XYZ file of C-alpha atoms in Angstrom:
670
model
C 12.711 -21.544 -57.248
C 13.615 -18.901 -59.804
C 11.691 -16.027 -58.119
C 13.883 -14.480 -55.381
C 11.068 -12.235 -54.167
C 9.137 -15.302 -53.023
C 11.816 -16.172 -50.504
C 11.847 -14.962 -46.892
C 14.583 -15.206 -44.330
C 13.659 -16.099 -40.770
C 14.973 -17.698 -37.636
C 13.133 -20.766 -36.371
C 15.342 -21.097 -33.347
C 18.902 -21.409 -32.136
C 20.851 -23.644 -29.808
C 23.833 -22.726 -27.681
C 26.397 -25.132 -26.253
C 29.788 -24.525 -24.755
C 32.125 -26.623 -22.651
C 35.499 -25.499 -21.468
C 37.194 -26.676 -18.311
C 34.675 -26.662 -15.432
C 32.164 -24.490 -17.307
C 29.280 -25.867 -19.339
C 26.615 -23.750 -21.039
C 23.653 -25.237 -22.839
C 20.255 -24.024 -23.981
C 18.491 -22.181 -26.770
C 15.511 -20.260 -28.082
C 12.673 -21.641 -30.165
C 10.174 -19.733 -32.261
C 6.551 -19.900 -31.163
C 3.484 -18.692 -33.071
C 3.505 -14.932 -33.437
C 7.278 -14.609 -33.952
C 7.930 -15.058 -30.229
C 11.227 -16.676 -29.242
C 11.182 -18.512 -25.909
C 13.933 -20.529 -24.355
C 16.177 -21.358 -21.443
C 19.842 -21.538 -20.610
C 21.737 -23.682 -18.114
C 25.181 -22.738 -16.835
C 27.270 -25.073 -14.685
C 30.504 -23.840 -13.148
C 32.212 -26.002 -10.572
C 29.548 -26.769 -7.968
C 27.246 -23.937 -9.053
C 24.264 -24.413 -11.333
C 22.509 -21.356 -12.759
C 19.351 -21.580 -14.823
C 17.763 -18.812 -16.889
C 14.663 -18.390 -19.006
C 13.854 -15.658 -21.499
C 11.648 -14.527 -24.340
C 11.938 -12.057 -27.219
C 9.460 -10.599 -29.701
C 8.553 -7.283 -31.308
C 5.450 -5.149 -30.754
C 4.719 -2.376 -33.266
C 8.365 -2.390 -34.243
C 9.608 -2.178 -30.647
C 11.595 -4.990 -29.003
C 9.854 -6.755 -26.146
C 11.783 -9.164 -23.967
C 12.255 -10.540 -20.511
C 14.804 -12.721 -18.773
C 14.964 -14.359 -15.364
C 17.803 -16.350 -13.864
C 18.188 -18.275 -10.624
C 21.169 -19.686 -8.777
C 20.286 -22.667 -6.596
C 23.410 -23.142 -4.467
C 24.177 -22.223 -0.855
C 26.148 -18.992 -0.666
C 26.474 -18.858 3.111
C 25.833 -16.151 5.654
C 25.002 -15.751 9.363
C 22.619 -18.253 10.994
C 19.771 -15.748 10.872
C 20.218 -15.185 7.116
C 21.902 -18.159 5.483
C 21.526 -17.623 1.727
C 20.489 -20.709 -0.230
C 19.927 -19.110 -3.624
C 19.499 -15.849 -5.490
C 17.638 -14.709 -8.585
C 17.270 -11.638 -10.784
C 15.276 -10.650 -13.827
C 13.991 -7.818 -15.948
C 11.325 -7.059 -18.491
C 11.404 -4.492 -21.281
C 8.064 -3.673 -22.879
C 6.719 -6.664 -20.944
C 3.999 -6.420 -18.344
C 4.373 -8.524 -15.182
C 1.178 -9.686 -13.474
C 1.484 -11.153 -9.988
C -0.934 -13.909 -8.907
C -3.403 -13.800 -6.001
C -1.896 -14.151 -2.550
C -2.915 -17.780 -2.052
C -1.216 -18.739 -5.367
C 2.154 -17.156 -4.581
C 3.897 -20.446 -3.639
C 3.327 -21.723 -7.206
C 4.198 -18.426 -8.927
C 7.073 -19.470 -11.257
C 9.414 -16.637 -10.251
C 8.945 -17.562 -6.578
C 9.011 -21.338 -7.068
C 12.181 -21.178 -9.214
C 14.136 -19.800 -6.266
C 13.448 -22.980 -4.308
C 13.526 -25.381 -7.239
C 14.932 -24.201 -10.606
C 13.662 -27.432 -12.165
C 10.184 -25.889 -12.274
C 11.279 -24.456 -15.625
C 12.360 -27.850 -16.942
C 8.996 -28.445 -18.581
C 7.949 -25.741 -21.067
C 8.859 -22.558 -19.130
C 7.244 -20.362 -21.808
C 3.853 -21.912 -21.114
C 4.284 -21.463 -17.369
C 5.225 -17.790 -17.734
C 2.657 -16.865 -20.381
C -0.168 -15.990 -17.923
C 2.130 -13.629 -16.017
C 4.302 -11.885 -18.651
C 2.676 -10.309 -21.706
C 4.144 -7.874 -24.295
C 3.019 -4.314 -23.470
C 4.681 -1.186 -24.842
C 5.974 1.048 -22.054
C 5.799 -1.544 -19.284
C 9.221 -2.317 -17.793
C 10.184 -4.067 -14.567
C 13.136 -5.254 -12.531
C 13.147 -8.138 -10.067
C 15.601 -9.477 -7.511
C 15.072 -12.404 -5.179
C 16.759 -14.391 -2.456
C 16.037 -17.668 -0.679
C 17.416 -17.986 2.828
C 17.151 -20.026 6.011
C 16.966 -18.665 9.547
C 18.455 -20.734 12.381
C 17.777 -23.961 10.479
C 14.084 -23.516 11.271
C 12.498 -21.125 8.775
C 12.927 -21.249 4.988
C 11.965 -18.014 3.242
C 11.807 -16.839 -0.356
C 11.520 -13.123 -1.101
C 11.172 -11.411 -4.495
C 11.328 -7.619 -4.906
C 9.674 -6.282 -8.070
C 9.823 -2.668 -9.266
C 7.323 -1.922 -12.040
C 7.938 1.109 -14.268
C 4.738 0.746 -16.261
C 1.820 3.152 -16.589
C 1.951 3.421 -12.788
C 5.051 3.097 -10.653
C 4.734 0.183 -8.231
C 6.986 -1.559 -5.739
C 5.987 -5.064 -4.702
C 7.581 -7.444 -2.219
C 6.399 -11.017 -2.699
C 7.428 -14.100 -0.815
C 6.752 -17.248 1.118
C 8.039 -18.488 4.455
C 7.848 -22.009 5.862
C 8.578 -23.370 9.339
C 8.596 -27.090 10.137
C 8.930 -28.638 13.599
C 11.039 -30.601 13.984
C 13.054 -29.498 10.921
C 13.328 -31.987 8.079
C 17.115 -32.211 8.448
C 17.102 -32.510 12.258
C 18.423 -35.727 13.896
C 15.043 -36.266 15.583
C 13.034 -35.635 12.417
C 9.874 -37.688 12.111
C 8.100 -38.942 8.970
C 5.267 -36.539 9.757
C 6.306 -33.245 11.416
C 4.434 -32.085 14.490
C 3.753 -28.712 12.894
C 4.198 -27.035 9.537
C 3.221 -23.459 8.749
C 3.589 -21.924 5.282
C 2.821 -18.236 4.817
C 2.462 -16.196 1.623
C 3.296 -12.480 1.831
C 2.615 -9.514 -0.450
C 3.533 -5.864 0.191
C 2.449 -3.370 -2.460
C 3.303 0.346 -2.616
C 1.562 2.431 -5.316
C 2.315 6.173 -4.857
C 0.007 7.299 -7.665
C -2.966 5.542 -6.011
C -1.975 6.606 -2.501
C -1.952 3.087 -1.079
C 0.365 0.902 0.952
C -0.873 -2.670 1.251
C 0.623 -5.546 3.202
C -1.105 -8.930 3.305
C -0.123 -12.387 4.467
C -2.012 -15.653 4.634
C -1.405 -19.209 5.771
C -1.531 -21.625 2.860
C -3.557 -24.877 2.914
C -0.301 -26.779 3.561
C -0.232 -25.560 7.180
C -1.134 -27.917 10.023
C -0.316 -28.741 13.642
C -0.035 -32.101 15.440
C -1.817 -33.946 12.628
C -1.941 -33.223 8.866
C -5.716 -33.307 9.243
C -5.582 -30.398 11.730
C -5.409 -27.559 9.240
C -4.375 -24.027 10.163
C -6.001 -20.947 8.664
C -5.544 -17.232 9.044
C -4.454 -14.008 7.479
C -2.906 -10.636 8.246
C -3.395 -7.269 6.554
C -2.211 -3.697 7.016
C -3.562 -1.051 4.646
C -2.662 2.629 4.727
C -4.180 5.275 2.448
C -2.635 8.683 1.698
C -3.030 11.396 -0.939
C -4.222 11.255 -3.684
C -6.400 8.344 -2.529
C -10.015 9.322 -1.719
C -9.540 7.401 1.555
C -6.429 9.373 2.596
C -5.925 9.311 6.355
C -7.611 5.948 6.848
C -5.828 2.767 7.909
C -6.605 -0.712 9.127
C -4.568 -3.415 10.838
C -6.167 -6.812 11.195
C -5.004 -10.234 12.250
C -7.715 -12.762 11.558
C -10.553 -10.406 10.605
C -13.061 -8.261 12.484
C -15.641 -8.342 15.268
C -18.918 -9.945 14.061
C -20.799 -6.777 15.078
C -18.435 -4.512 13.144
C -19.124 -3.614 9.527
C -15.763 -2.997 7.802
C -15.543 -0.519 4.950
C -15.962 -2.027 1.459
C -12.344 -1.101 0.650
C -10.976 -2.787 3.797
C -9.154 -6.097 3.212
C -10.876 -9.341 4.095
C -8.733 -11.985 5.799
C -9.446 -15.424 7.220
C -9.759 -16.125 10.937
C -6.617 -17.258 12.718
C -7.669 -20.733 13.666
C -7.702 -24.448 13.100
C -10.084 -27.172 11.993
C -9.386 -30.717 13.186
C -11.830 -33.414 12.045
C -10.820 -36.665 13.767
C -13.764 -39.047 13.685
C -15.851 -39.087 15.821
C -14.723 -35.693 17.179
C -14.288 -32.424 15.288
C -12.577 -29.532 17.037
C -12.274 -26.061 15.559
C -11.506 -22.562 16.766
C -10.332 -19.139 15.777
C -9.323 -15.700 16.999
C -8.911 -12.178 15.603
C -7.598 -8.692 16.314
C -8.214 -5.464 14.389
C -7.368 -1.791 14.766
C -8.974 1.086 12.818
C -9.011 4.869 13.330
C -12.158 4.527 15.434
C -12.012 1.183 17.224
C -10.002 -1.792 18.395
C -11.447 -5.282 18.575
C -10.418 -8.796 19.526
C -12.039 -12.127 20.175
C -12.119 -15.842 19.588
C -14.183 -18.996 19.603
C -13.785 -22.709 20.341
C -16.105 -25.454 19.112
C -16.118 -29.232 19.663
C -18.595 -31.738 18.230
C -18.841 -35.474 18.992
C -21.030 -37.636 16.786
C -21.358 -41.412 16.808
C -24.338 -42.868 15.062
C -27.485 -41.240 16.408
C -25.703 -39.648 19.380
C -24.363 -36.113 19.092
C -22.806 -33.844 21.723
C -21.285 -30.383 21.416
C -19.458 -27.643 23.259
C -19.230 -24.027 22.031
C -17.578 -20.998 23.592
C -16.920 -17.508 22.259
C -15.738 -14.066 23.356
C -15.875 -10.825 21.345
C -14.510 -7.470 22.504
C -15.017 -4.094 20.826
C -13.625 -0.819 22.193
C -14.158 2.587 20.602
C -12.193 5.770 21.232
C -13.487 8.691 23.194
C -16.198 9.062 23.952
C -15.031 5.736 25.334
C -17.408 2.874 24.627
C -17.009 -0.860 25.006
C -19.103 -3.776 23.867
C -18.316 -7.293 25.123
C -20.084 -10.539 24.299
C -19.306 -13.849 26.025
C -21.048 -17.165 25.712
C -20.832 -20.876 26.341
C -23.145 -23.738 25.488
C -23.141 -27.480 26.137
C -25.624 -29.836 24.575
C -26.452 -33.316 23.385
C -29.020 -34.949 21.163
C -30.118 -38.484 20.365
C -32.215 -39.649 17.449
C -34.530 -42.541 18.244
C -36.019 -44.668 15.458
C -39.127 -46.399 16.833
C -42.067 -46.430 14.418
C -41.306 -42.762 13.840
C -38.004 -40.887 14.048
C -37.703 -38.621 17.093
C -34.773 -36.503 18.206
C -34.319 -35.608 21.892
C -32.159 -32.560 22.612
C -30.753 -31.185 25.859
C -28.783 -27.926 25.878
C -27.609 -25.477 28.483
C -26.205 -22.138 27.358
C -25.235 -18.908 29.047
C -24.491 -15.650 27.229
C -23.320 -12.350 28.654
C -23.498 -8.979 26.900
C -21.748 -6.005 28.517
C -21.505 -2.420 27.343
C -20.804 1.025 28.687
C -20.046 3.445 30.122
C -22.079 3.615 32.216
C -21.745 -0.067 32.922
C -24.701 -2.120 31.746
C -25.431 -5.581 30.500
C -27.685 -8.556 30.113
C -27.293 -12.226 30.959
C -29.311 -14.862 29.111
C -29.819 -18.390 30.447
C -31.172 -21.035 28.112
C -32.213 -24.471 29.336
C -34.006 -26.923 27.142
C -37.296 -26.216 28.900
C -36.909 -22.547 29.783
C -35.054 -19.374 28.768
C -34.841 -15.994 30.500
C -32.773 -12.785 30.384
C -31.604 -10.721 33.347
C -30.696 -7.005 33.044
C -28.144 -5.480 35.385
C -26.316 -2.204 35.771
C -27.999 0.323 33.516
C -29.201 -2.399 31.188
C -32.278 -1.607 29.179
C -32.228 2.147 29.801
C -30.982 4.736 27.289
C -27.286 5.485 27.490
C -25.843 8.948 26.996
C -22.357 9.489 25.649
C -19.973 10.846 28.216
C -18.574 14.199 27.046
C -15.127 15.295 28.141
C -13.561 18.717 28.583
C -10.790 20.281 26.503
C -8.169 19.656 29.183
C -8.833 15.906 29.118
C -9.181 15.842 25.327
C -5.859 17.611 24.750
C -4.023 15.362 27.215
C -5.374 12.076 25.904
C -5.936 12.624 22.194
C -3.326 15.171 21.072
C 0.492 14.884 20.840
C 2.195 15.728 24.104
C 5.227 18.020 24.675
C 8.726 16.629 24.144
C 11.572 17.430 26.535
C 14.420 15.456 25.015
C 16.279 18.420 23.552
C 15.074 17.708 20.015
C 12.847 20.370 18.553
C 9.913 19.090 16.552
C 9.788 22.398 14.666
C 13.462 22.556 13.729
C 14.252 25.366 11.353
C 12.379 28.075 13.189
C 14.614 30.649 14.855
C 14.242 30.674 18.620
C 12.848 27.156 19.042
C 13.146 25.660 22.490
C 13.674 22.156 23.767
C 10.156 22.195 25.249
C 8.116 21.606 22.137
C 4.417 21.016 21.657
C 4.344 19.035 18.396
C 0.725 19.914 17.613
C 2.064 22.071 14.772
C 5.299 21.249 12.983
C 7.312 22.680 10.108
C 9.228 20.483 7.665
C 11.417 21.195 4.649
C 9.861 19.691 1.555
C 12.673 20.492 -0.880
C 15.795 22.612 -1.218
C 17.451 21.853 2.141
C 21.235 22.191 1.992
C 22.022 21.688 5.659
C 20.501 21.865 9.134
C 22.505 24.270 11.253
C 23.473 23.913 14.906
C 20.779 26.411 15.967
C 18.127 24.408 14.105
C 17.908 27.009 11.352
C 17.986 25.997 7.705
C 20.398 26.735 4.902
C 18.408 26.278 1.706
C 18.532 26.600 -2.055
C 16.368 29.638 -2.780
C 15.307 28.339 -6.201
C 13.976 24.969 -5.019
C 13.081 25.757 -1.395
C 9.629 24.763 -0.178
C 8.312 23.848 3.243
C 5.161 22.435 4.745
C 3.368 23.004 8.013
C 1.484 20.195 9.706
C -1.107 20.405 12.447
C -2.633 17.687 14.598
C -5.723 19.879 14.993
C -7.585 20.280 11.681
C -8.597 23.740 10.528
C -11.474 25.213 8.590
C -9.408 28.308 7.681
C -5.798 28.547 6.513
C -4.045 31.921 6.410
C -0.621 33.275 5.459
C 0.680 36.373 7.216
C 3.714 38.376 6.069
C 4.859 41.336 8.167
C 7.760 42.875 10.096
C 5.700 42.728 13.240
C 2.190 42.826 14.645
C -0.422 43.589 13.600
C -0.427 41.964 10.184
C -3.046 41.277 7.550
C -3.477 37.520 7.036
C -4.228 36.247 3.560
C -6.651 33.356 3.239
C -5.385 30.194 1.539
C -8.402 28.775 -0.330
C -8.911 25.136 -1.320
C -7.242 24.024 -4.523
C -9.059 24.760 -7.754
C -12.096 22.499 -8.323
C -11.760 21.100 -4.783
C -14.701 21.367 -2.340
C -14.450 23.620 0.746
C -12.480 22.328 3.715
C -14.412 19.923 5.914
C -16.136 21.421 8.939
C -14.324 20.757 12.208
C -16.165 19.084 15.047
C -14.901 17.447 18.249
C -17.062 14.400 18.896
C -15.585 13.457 22.320
C -16.453 16.948 23.604
C -19.876 17.019 22.007
C -18.827 19.997 19.851
C -20.667 19.774 16.542
C -18.878 22.677 14.860
C -16.044 24.964 15.851
C -13.894 27.616 14.190
C -10.275 26.545 13.796
C -7.654 28.700 12.050
C -4.137 27.618 11.115
C -1.935 30.666 10.452
C 1.626 30.774 9.125
C 3.515 34.050 9.754
C 6.594 34.697 7.604
C 8.984 37.448 8.728
C 12.014 38.830 6.885
C 15.238 39.883 8.634
C 17.945 41.965 6.960
C 21.643 41.503 7.597
C 21.403 43.771 10.638
C 18.739 41.545 12.176
C 15.952 44.100 11.666
C 12.577 42.858 10.495
C 11.470 44.405 7.213
C 8.239 44.514 5.299
C 7.951 41.687 2.813
C 5.557 41.488 -0.094
C 2.973 38.734 0.539
C 2.944 38.034 -3.195
C 6.534 36.824 -2.823
C 5.195 33.571 -1.358
C 2.996 30.909 -2.893
C 0.831 28.935 -0.480
C -1.339 25.882 -1.077
C -3.476 23.866 1.335
C -2.689 20.343 2.497
C -5.732 18.163 3.171
C -6.157 14.665 4.489
C -8.713 12.384 6.082
C -8.840 12.259 9.895
C -10.613 9.834 12.261
C -14.344 10.380 12.403
C -14.396 9.206 16.024
C -12.408 12.322 16.980
C -13.193 15.131 14.509
C -16.672 14.353 13.203
C -19.420 16.959 13.386
C -21.944 14.170 13.978
C -22.585 12.547 17.365
C -21.596 8.964 17.999
C -24.224 6.599 16.533
C -26.808 5.095 18.885
C -29.674 2.666 18.484
C -33.373 3.443 19.000
C -32.926 3.146 22.769
C -29.998 5.551 22.844
C -27.391 2.850 23.346
C -24.076 3.326 21.483
C -23.694 1.017 18.511
C -20.856 0.000 16.248
C -20.246 2.888 13.815
C -21.093 2.456 10.165
C -20.014 4.460 7.145
C -16.593 5.893 6.535
C -13.909 5.738 9.205
C -12.491 9.164 8.346
C -13.676 12.676 7.641
C -12.302 13.475 4.182
C -10.968 16.817 3.022
C -9.833 18.202 6.373
C -7.257 21.013 6.211
C -4.189 19.773 8.102
C -1.471 22.203 6.974
C 0.035 24.298 4.227
C 2.672 24.004 1.543
C 4.632 27.239 1.072
C 7.403 28.249 -1.334
C 8.928 31.519 -2.548
C 7.307 32.744 -5.741
C 9.601 32.243 -8.742
C 11.080 35.479 -10.087
C 9.503 36.496 -13.397
C 11.984 36.338 -16.285
C 11.200 38.696 -19.182
C 12.940 39.546 -22.442
C 13.456 38.210 -25.946
C 15.857 35.395 -26.753
C 17.701 36.359 -29.954
C 18.890 33.645 -32.327
C 21.893 34.262 -34.548
C 20.703 34.862 -38.075
C 23.549 32.827 -39.546
C 22.668 29.686 -37.620
C 25.082 27.697 -35.464
C 28.518 26.214 -35.880
C 28.812 22.831 -34.113
C 32.387 21.562 -33.821
C 33.675 23.803 -36.602
C 31.128 22.735 -39.213
C 30.094 25.106 -41.965
C 27.431 27.531 -40.690
C 23.953 26.761 -42.011
C 20.927 29.062 -41.952
C 18.245 28.436 -39.372
C 14.745 27.912 -40.737
C 13.746 31.265 -39.217
C 13.242 34.722 -40.632
C 15.940 36.858 -38.932
C 13.819 39.962 -39.509
C 10.628 38.609 -37.961
C 9.375 40.316 -34.820
C 8.910 38.111 -31.752
C 5.353 36.856 -31.281
C 4.231 36.414 -27.687
C 1.605 33.675 -27.336
C 0.093 33.724 -23.831
C 0.205 30.194 -22.501
C -0.639 29.386 -18.888
C 1.604 26.837 -17.177
C 0.403 23.263 -17.152
C -1.593 22.201 -14.135
C 0.731 19.735 -12.324
C -2.253 17.509 -11.595
C -3.054 17.072 -15.309
C 0.329 17.704 -16.975
C 1.217 14.025 -17.378
C -2.199 13.238 -18.799
C -1.880 16.095 -21.299
C 1.508 14.801 -22.457
C 0.238 11.234 -22.767
C -2.814 12.311 -24.784
C -1.057 14.712 -27.151
C 2.536 13.631 -27.730
C 1.477 10.945 -30.223
C -1.682 12.645 -31.535
C -1.897 12.568 -35.330
C -1.681 16.359 -35.746
C 1.282 16.602 -33.382
C 3.099 13.768 -35.173
C 2.594 15.607 -38.473
C 4.011 18.864 -37.095
C 6.966 17.063 -35.554
C 7.815 15.206 -38.754
C 7.573 18.447 -40.757
C 10.099 20.101 -38.432
C 12.467 17.140 -38.697
C 12.164 17.119 -42.477
C 12.905 20.860 -42.574
C 16.127 20.210 -40.659
C 17.109 17.438 -43.076
C 16.440 19.768 -46.020
C 19.050 22.093 -44.537
C 21.637 19.313 -44.265
C 21.149 18.746 -40.546
C 21.246 14.941 -40.070
C 18.275 13.883 -37.959
C 15.787 11.040 -38.154
C 12.595 12.087 -39.881
C 10.362 9.469 -38.272
C 10.395 9.447 -34.476
C 8.018 7.457 -32.265
C 7.294 8.764 -28.768
C 4.997 5.864 -27.877
C 7.032 5.041 -24.770
C 6.813 8.651 -23.593
C 3.057 8.581 -24.158
C 2.810 5.493 -21.966
C 5.324 6.488 -19.294
C 5.265 10.284 -18.950
C 5.059 10.192 -15.110
C 8.180 8.004 -14.924
C 10.220 9.903 -17.531
C 9.497 13.355 -16.085
C-alpha cells in the first residue's frame, strides 16, 4: 500500500446512459483479455431504434478500432426500392474478412440489417472471426435493406477495403416468397421461397472482377421438401492478371464434356430435388459462355420405389457450340426402366430397360443413335458418322465480316481526336485519351494538358510488331516498340478459322506535327515515349494451333487455356518529359518562417553540388521498394539522425517517426 510504483491505472470498462425527452442512449464497453474493449450502444429516438457495436485496442502503439451501426426502421421510398433499414461502419487498422458465399446470410454485418438483435448476445464473439487488428488495413462499409413491390426483400452491403490491396466488394442477400408473408392470402407454408446470396469483388491489383450468386438451402418450391439449388458466376480477368483477356459466364455450371480451366468458378446446377416417398423427382439445367464456346443443357430424373419394385425415367440434353471454325456437339437421351427383386430360395432381380441416345456433331453433319433393350443393344451411324471430319476453313472476307467489329454509321467517330475523322468508321483500331484531356472539341480533336497527356491505341487484330512513326509526310522511318523489359516476345499471331498458323501483323502509329500555319514539320521521334499494350485473346480465333481433334479426326472439346496470352493489342504513347537541368541553391542563412529568427541550415554553404546518378524507379516495382525500405533499420536510423539534427538547431520536430502505415499501404497513399 505504501509503494506507489506498484500501482497501475487501467480501465476495466465503462457504461453510458442518457435519457432526455424522447431520446434514450444506453450501452458501454467492457475490457476483454488483451486490453481489447468491446461493446454496444442502443439509441432510441421517437419511433427509431439504432444499434451500434464497436471495439478498440492498440497494436504496436497504434490505435485499432471498428464500429458498425444499423437502423432498423422503415424510411420509405418508391415501391421498387422501399427502404426498411440502413447501416454503416468503418475499421481503422482492422482487417475485415468476408465469409464464403453460402454463409453470407449469417454474416453479422448482413444479418444485422434485417435483425439488429443478432448483436444482443455477445457481439464481440460474433465479430471476432471476421474483424482482426492489422496495422494498415482500413475499410468502410455502407448497407441498405429494401423491399421491391412487396415481393422481394434484399440486403446489400458495400465494402471498400484500403488494406495491402485495394478491394471493392458488394455483398448481399435477396429473398422472394410467394405468396408474400404479409399478403391477405398468405398460407402457413408458402408455395415458393427463393433466397440468394450475392458477392461481387473487384481487385484492380490482381486484375480480376468476380461476381457470384448462389441459392441457399432455404430455397424450395411447392413443398419445403422440394429443394432448389443453383449458382451464377461471371469472372473477368484483365492486366496484370496472367489470365488477362479471359472471361466466363455460367448459370448452373458447364457441359459434362467440357473441361473448365482450374481458375474458372465452380457453381451448382440450377435444379431441384424433390423426395416424396415413394417417388423422387430431380432435375437441373445449365448455361455457360467462354471465349471459345457456348453450352447449355439439362436433365430430368424420376424414380419410384415401393418395396422390391423400382421404376425410373431419365432424360437429358447437352449442347456445345464452338466458334469458327464452327463446330457443334449435341447429346440427347432418354431411358425408361423397371426392376423387381424376387426372394424365393435365392434373391433374384429382374430388370427391363429401354433407352435411346442420340449424339450429333458437325459440320459436316454426322451422328450416331444407340438403342438399348434389355436383351439387345446396337448403334446406328448416319450422316458422316464414323469417318474423319475436317475443319471447315473460311476466307478473310467471311472472317472479317463475322468475327471483327463492323463499321459504324451513326455519326459518332470511334477514333475521336484524330483530325479528319469521318462518320464512317471501322473500329478495328481506336485511339483513346488515357490522361490529360481538357475537352473534346466539336471537330473531334482534343485539347490536352501537355504535361500529363497520354493516349492509347487499341486494335481488334493482334500484332506481332508495333511501330511508331514520326514524320511530316511519307516516307517515314518507323521505330519498333519492343516488349517491356523482362517480358517475353509478343505472341505469334495465327488465325485458326482460316487455317493460318502464322502471319505477320504490324500495328503502326504515325504522329505528325503541324505548325500554326498548318504545315507539317519534322518532329524528333525521341520526343515521344511508346510502350506496348498486351492482353490475352481467344484461342479459338487467334491461336497458331489447329482446332483439337480426336484420333479419328473428329473435333473435340478444347482443353488447356482459353486465351493466347501476351498478344500485342495496342500502344501507350506520351510526350517525353522535358529534361530539367541546373543546381538548386539553398540560402546559406537558412529560412525565415513567419518572421522567426533565421537559423543556419545543416549544410555547408561552400560545398560544391554532388550529382549522384539515380535511375527513376520502375513503376512496376516502386511500391514494393517503398514498402521494403521505408521502415528498414538503416533507413530508420538515417531518418532519426536527420530529425535529431533539426532539433539540435531549434527546429521543433518529432525525433521518432513511424512509417509503418506507409510501409503497409504505399499503393494506396501514392
